[in-house]
Coordinates of C-alpha atoms in Angstrom, one line a residue:
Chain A
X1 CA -4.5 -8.9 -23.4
X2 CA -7.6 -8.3 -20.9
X3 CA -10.2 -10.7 -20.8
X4 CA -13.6 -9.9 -22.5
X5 CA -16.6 -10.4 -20.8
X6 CA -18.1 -12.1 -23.5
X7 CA -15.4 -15.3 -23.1
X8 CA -17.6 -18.2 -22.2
X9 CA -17.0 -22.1 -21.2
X10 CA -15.2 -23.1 -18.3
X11 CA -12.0 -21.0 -17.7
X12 CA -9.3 -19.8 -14.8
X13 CA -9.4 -16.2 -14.6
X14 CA -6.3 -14.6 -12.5
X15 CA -6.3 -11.2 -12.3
X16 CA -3.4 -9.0 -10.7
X17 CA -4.2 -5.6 -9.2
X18 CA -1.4 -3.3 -7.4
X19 CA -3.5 -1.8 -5.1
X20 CA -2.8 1.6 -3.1
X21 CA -4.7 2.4 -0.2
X22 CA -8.5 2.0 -1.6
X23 CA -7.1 2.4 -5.1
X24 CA -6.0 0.6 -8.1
X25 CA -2.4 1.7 -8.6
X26 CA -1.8 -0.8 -11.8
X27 CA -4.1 -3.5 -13.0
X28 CA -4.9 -5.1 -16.8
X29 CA -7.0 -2.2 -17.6
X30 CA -3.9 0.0 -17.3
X31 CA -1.7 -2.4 -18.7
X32 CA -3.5 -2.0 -21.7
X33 CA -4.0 1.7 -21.7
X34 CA -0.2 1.9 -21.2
X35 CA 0.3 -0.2 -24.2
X36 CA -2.5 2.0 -26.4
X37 CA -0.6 4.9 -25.1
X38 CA 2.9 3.6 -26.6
X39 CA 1.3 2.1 -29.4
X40 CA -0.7 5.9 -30.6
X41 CA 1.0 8.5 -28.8
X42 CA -2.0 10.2 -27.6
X43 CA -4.1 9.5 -24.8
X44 CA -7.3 10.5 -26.5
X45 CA -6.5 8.0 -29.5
X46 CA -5.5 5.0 -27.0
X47 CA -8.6 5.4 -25.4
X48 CA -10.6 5.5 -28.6
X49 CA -8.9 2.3 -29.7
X50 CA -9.9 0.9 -26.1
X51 CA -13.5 2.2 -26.3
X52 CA -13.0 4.2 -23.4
X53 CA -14.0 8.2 -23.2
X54 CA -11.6 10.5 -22.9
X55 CA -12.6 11.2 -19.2
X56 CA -12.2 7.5 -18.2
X57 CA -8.9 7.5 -20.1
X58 CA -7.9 10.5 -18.5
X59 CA -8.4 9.6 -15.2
X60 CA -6.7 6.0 -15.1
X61 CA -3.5 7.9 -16.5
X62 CA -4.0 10.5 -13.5
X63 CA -4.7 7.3 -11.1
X64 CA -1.4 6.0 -12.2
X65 CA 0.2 9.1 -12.0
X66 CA -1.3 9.9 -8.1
X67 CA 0.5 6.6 -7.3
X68 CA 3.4 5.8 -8.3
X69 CA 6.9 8.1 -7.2
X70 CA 7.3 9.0 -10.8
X71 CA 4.6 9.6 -13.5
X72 CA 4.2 6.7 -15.7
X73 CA 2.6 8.7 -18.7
X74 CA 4.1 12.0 -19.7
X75 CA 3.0 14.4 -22.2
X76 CA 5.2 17.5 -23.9
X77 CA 4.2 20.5 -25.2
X78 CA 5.3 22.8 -28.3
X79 CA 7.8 21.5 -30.5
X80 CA 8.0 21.3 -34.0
X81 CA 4.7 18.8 -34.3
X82 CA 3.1 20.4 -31.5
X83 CA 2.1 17.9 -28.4
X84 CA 3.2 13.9 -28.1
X85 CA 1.8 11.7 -24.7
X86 CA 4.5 8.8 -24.1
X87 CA 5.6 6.1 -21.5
X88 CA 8.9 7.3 -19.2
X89 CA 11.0 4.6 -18.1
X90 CA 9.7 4.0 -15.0
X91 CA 5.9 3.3 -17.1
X92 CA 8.1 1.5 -19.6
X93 CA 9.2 -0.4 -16.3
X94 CA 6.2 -0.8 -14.5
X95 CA 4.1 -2.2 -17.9
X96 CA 7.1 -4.9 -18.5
X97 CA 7.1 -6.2 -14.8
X98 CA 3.7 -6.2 -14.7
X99 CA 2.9 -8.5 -18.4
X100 CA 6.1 -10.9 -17.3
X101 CA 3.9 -11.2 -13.7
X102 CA 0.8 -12.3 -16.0
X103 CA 2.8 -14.6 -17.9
X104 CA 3.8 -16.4 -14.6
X105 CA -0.1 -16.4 -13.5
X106 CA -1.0 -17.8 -17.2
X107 CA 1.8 -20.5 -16.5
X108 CA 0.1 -21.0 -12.9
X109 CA -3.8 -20.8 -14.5
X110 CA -2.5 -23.7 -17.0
X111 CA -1.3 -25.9 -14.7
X112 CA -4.4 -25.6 -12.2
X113 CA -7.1 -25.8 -14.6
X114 CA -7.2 -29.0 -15.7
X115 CA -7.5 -30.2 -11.4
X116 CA -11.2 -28.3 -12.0
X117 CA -12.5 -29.0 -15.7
X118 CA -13.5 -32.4 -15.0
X119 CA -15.7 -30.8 -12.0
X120 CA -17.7 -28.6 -14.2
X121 CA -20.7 -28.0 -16.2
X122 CA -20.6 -27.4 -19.6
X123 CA -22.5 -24.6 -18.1
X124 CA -24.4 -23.4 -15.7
X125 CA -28.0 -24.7 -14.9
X126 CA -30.7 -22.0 -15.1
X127 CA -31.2 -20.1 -11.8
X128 CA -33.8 -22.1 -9.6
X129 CA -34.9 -18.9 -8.0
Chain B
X1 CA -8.5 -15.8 4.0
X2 CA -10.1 -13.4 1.3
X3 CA -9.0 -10.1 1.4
X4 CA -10.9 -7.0 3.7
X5 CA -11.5 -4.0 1.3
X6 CA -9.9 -2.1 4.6
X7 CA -6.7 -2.8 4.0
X8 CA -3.9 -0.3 3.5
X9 CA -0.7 0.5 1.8
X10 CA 0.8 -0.9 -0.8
X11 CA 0.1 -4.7 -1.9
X12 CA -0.6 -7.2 -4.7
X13 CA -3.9 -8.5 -5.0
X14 CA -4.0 -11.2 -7.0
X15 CA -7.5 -12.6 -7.3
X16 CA -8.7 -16.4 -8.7
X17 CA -11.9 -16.9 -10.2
X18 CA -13.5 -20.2 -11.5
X19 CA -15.4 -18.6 -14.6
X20 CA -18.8 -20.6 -16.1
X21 CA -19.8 -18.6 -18.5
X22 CA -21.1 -15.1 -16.9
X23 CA -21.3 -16.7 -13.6
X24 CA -18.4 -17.1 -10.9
X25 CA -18.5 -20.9 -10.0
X26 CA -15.6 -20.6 -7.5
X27 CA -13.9 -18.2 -5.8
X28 CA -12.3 -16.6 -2.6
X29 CA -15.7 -16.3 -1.6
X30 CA -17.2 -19.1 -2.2
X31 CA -14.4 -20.7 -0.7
X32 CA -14.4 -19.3 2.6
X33 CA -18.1 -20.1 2.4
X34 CA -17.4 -23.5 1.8
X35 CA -15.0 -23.2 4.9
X36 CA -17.9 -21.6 7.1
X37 CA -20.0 -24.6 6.1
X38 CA -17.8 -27.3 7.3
X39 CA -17.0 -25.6 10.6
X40 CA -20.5 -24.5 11.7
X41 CA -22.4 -27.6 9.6
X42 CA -25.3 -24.9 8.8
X43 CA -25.8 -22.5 5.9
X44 CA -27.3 -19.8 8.0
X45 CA -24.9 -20.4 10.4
X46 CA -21.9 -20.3 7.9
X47 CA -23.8 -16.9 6.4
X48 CA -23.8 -15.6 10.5
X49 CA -20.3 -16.2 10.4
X50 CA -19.2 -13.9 7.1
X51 CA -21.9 -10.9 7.7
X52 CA -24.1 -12.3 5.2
X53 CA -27.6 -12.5 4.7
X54 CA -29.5 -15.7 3.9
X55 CA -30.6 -14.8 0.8
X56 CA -27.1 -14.1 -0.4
X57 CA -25.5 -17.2 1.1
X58 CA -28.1 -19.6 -0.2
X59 CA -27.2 -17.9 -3.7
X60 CA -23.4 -18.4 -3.5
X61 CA -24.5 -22.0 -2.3
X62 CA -26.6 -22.0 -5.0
X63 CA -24.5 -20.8 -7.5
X64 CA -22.1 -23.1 -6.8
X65 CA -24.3 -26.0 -7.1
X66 CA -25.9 -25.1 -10.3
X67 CA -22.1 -24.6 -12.1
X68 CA -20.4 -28.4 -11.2
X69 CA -21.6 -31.4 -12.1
X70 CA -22.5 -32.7 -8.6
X71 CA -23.3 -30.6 -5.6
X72 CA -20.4 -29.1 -3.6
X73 CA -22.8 -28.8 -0.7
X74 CA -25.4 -30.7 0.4
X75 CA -28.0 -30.8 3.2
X76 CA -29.6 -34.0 5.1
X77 CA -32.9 -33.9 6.5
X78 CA -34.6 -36.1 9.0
X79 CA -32.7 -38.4 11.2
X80 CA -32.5 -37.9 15.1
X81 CA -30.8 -34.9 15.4
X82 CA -32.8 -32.9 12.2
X83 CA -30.6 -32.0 9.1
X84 CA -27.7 -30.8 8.6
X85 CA -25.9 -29.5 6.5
X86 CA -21.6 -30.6 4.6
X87 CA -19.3 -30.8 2.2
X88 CA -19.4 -33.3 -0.3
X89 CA -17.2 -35.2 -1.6
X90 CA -16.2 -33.1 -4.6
X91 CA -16.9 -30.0 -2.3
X92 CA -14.3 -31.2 0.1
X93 CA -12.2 -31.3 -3.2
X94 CA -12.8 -28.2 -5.0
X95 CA -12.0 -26.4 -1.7
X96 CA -8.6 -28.1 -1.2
X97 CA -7.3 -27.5 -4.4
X98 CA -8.2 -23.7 -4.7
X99 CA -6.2 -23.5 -1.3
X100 CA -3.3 -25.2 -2.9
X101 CA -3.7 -22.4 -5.9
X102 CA -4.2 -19.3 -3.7
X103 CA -1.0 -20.9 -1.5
X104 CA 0.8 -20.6 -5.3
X105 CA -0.6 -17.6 -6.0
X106 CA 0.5 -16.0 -2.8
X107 CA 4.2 -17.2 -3.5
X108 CA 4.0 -15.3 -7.0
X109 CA 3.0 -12.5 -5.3
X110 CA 5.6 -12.5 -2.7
X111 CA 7.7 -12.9 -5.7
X112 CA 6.7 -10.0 -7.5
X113 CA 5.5 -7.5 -5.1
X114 CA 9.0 -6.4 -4.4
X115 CA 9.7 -5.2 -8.2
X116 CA 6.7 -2.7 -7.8
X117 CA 7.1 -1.6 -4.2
X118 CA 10.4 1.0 -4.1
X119 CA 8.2 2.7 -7.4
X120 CA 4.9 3.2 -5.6
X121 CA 4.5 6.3 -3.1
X122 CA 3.2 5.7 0.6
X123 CA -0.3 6.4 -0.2
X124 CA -1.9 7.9 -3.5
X125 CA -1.8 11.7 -4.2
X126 CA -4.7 13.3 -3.8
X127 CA -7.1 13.0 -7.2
X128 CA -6.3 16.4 -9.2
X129 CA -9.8 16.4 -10.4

């Protein structure tokens, strides 16, 4: 869902960040992560399917964790199958709101756009410094 | 109108940019730039203004210049009093619709905000790490 930095062309890029102080309580990066998350059931394999290391991973689940009331990532120990890392309702919460909030913004980016096109370069010209 | 990186609490930040390829051909500071411009009629002056450097507000004028198909900003030399320096037409343009978009985008936010707020704590815990 996050946009690559290798998109190219002429676009409208909208990004929502719940911010926290200095910090970035929720953002796409997370969005994403929380989606790997549901999607693997470990943190170390969504971060693996995100190309992120396990530190990096680790620490934008503790950043979400830090920020909101409840934790939005939980993890259980022992059992039968040992470990499992999933969403709790309030991170099954928190990753709806936030995708339905980036719908609206596509909705808002579409409409715009076009009032801007016309305006611009196919792409840039080179630097002339 | 662009966001100080001192504010506090909890908030949504929700950021547009004009994409051209790698390069940012509009946004919230290039638009208060644009604003700066138009008020003081000076690029120096405009960079005085924001607590930039020369260098960095010729870039973003630059920039800007270099990603639409005619100059948003353009600078007249000679004439009785010296140059000087304005908006053009399009610049005049590109500037009110990306107002209209940030006044849409701040309605979306005040939309939203309040379906994150009651989850979030006052201020982040402190890192664990």
């Amino acid at each position: 869902m996050s946009e690559k930095s290798t998109d190219t062309g002429a676009r409208l890029k909208i990004q929502a960040r719940i911010m926290l102080d200095e910090e970035i309580a929720f953002g796409p990066g997370k969005a994403d992560l929380l989606d790997a998350i549901a999607a693997t059931g470990s943190i170390s394999s969504a971060g693996k399917q995100l190309g992120m290391s396990y530190r990096r991973t680790w620490l934008l689940v503790d950043s979400m964790n830090r920020c909101f009331q409840k934790p939005l990532v939980e993890t259980a120990t022992g059992g039968a199958h040992g470990g499992g890392t999933r969403l709790t309702e309030d991170g099954v919460d928190v990753l709806k709101r936030y995708r339905q909030l980036q719908a609206d913004i596509q909705q808002l980016s579409t409409q715009h756009f076009p009032e801007f096109k016309p305006l611009l370069r196919k792409k840039p010209l080179p630097s002339s410094r």
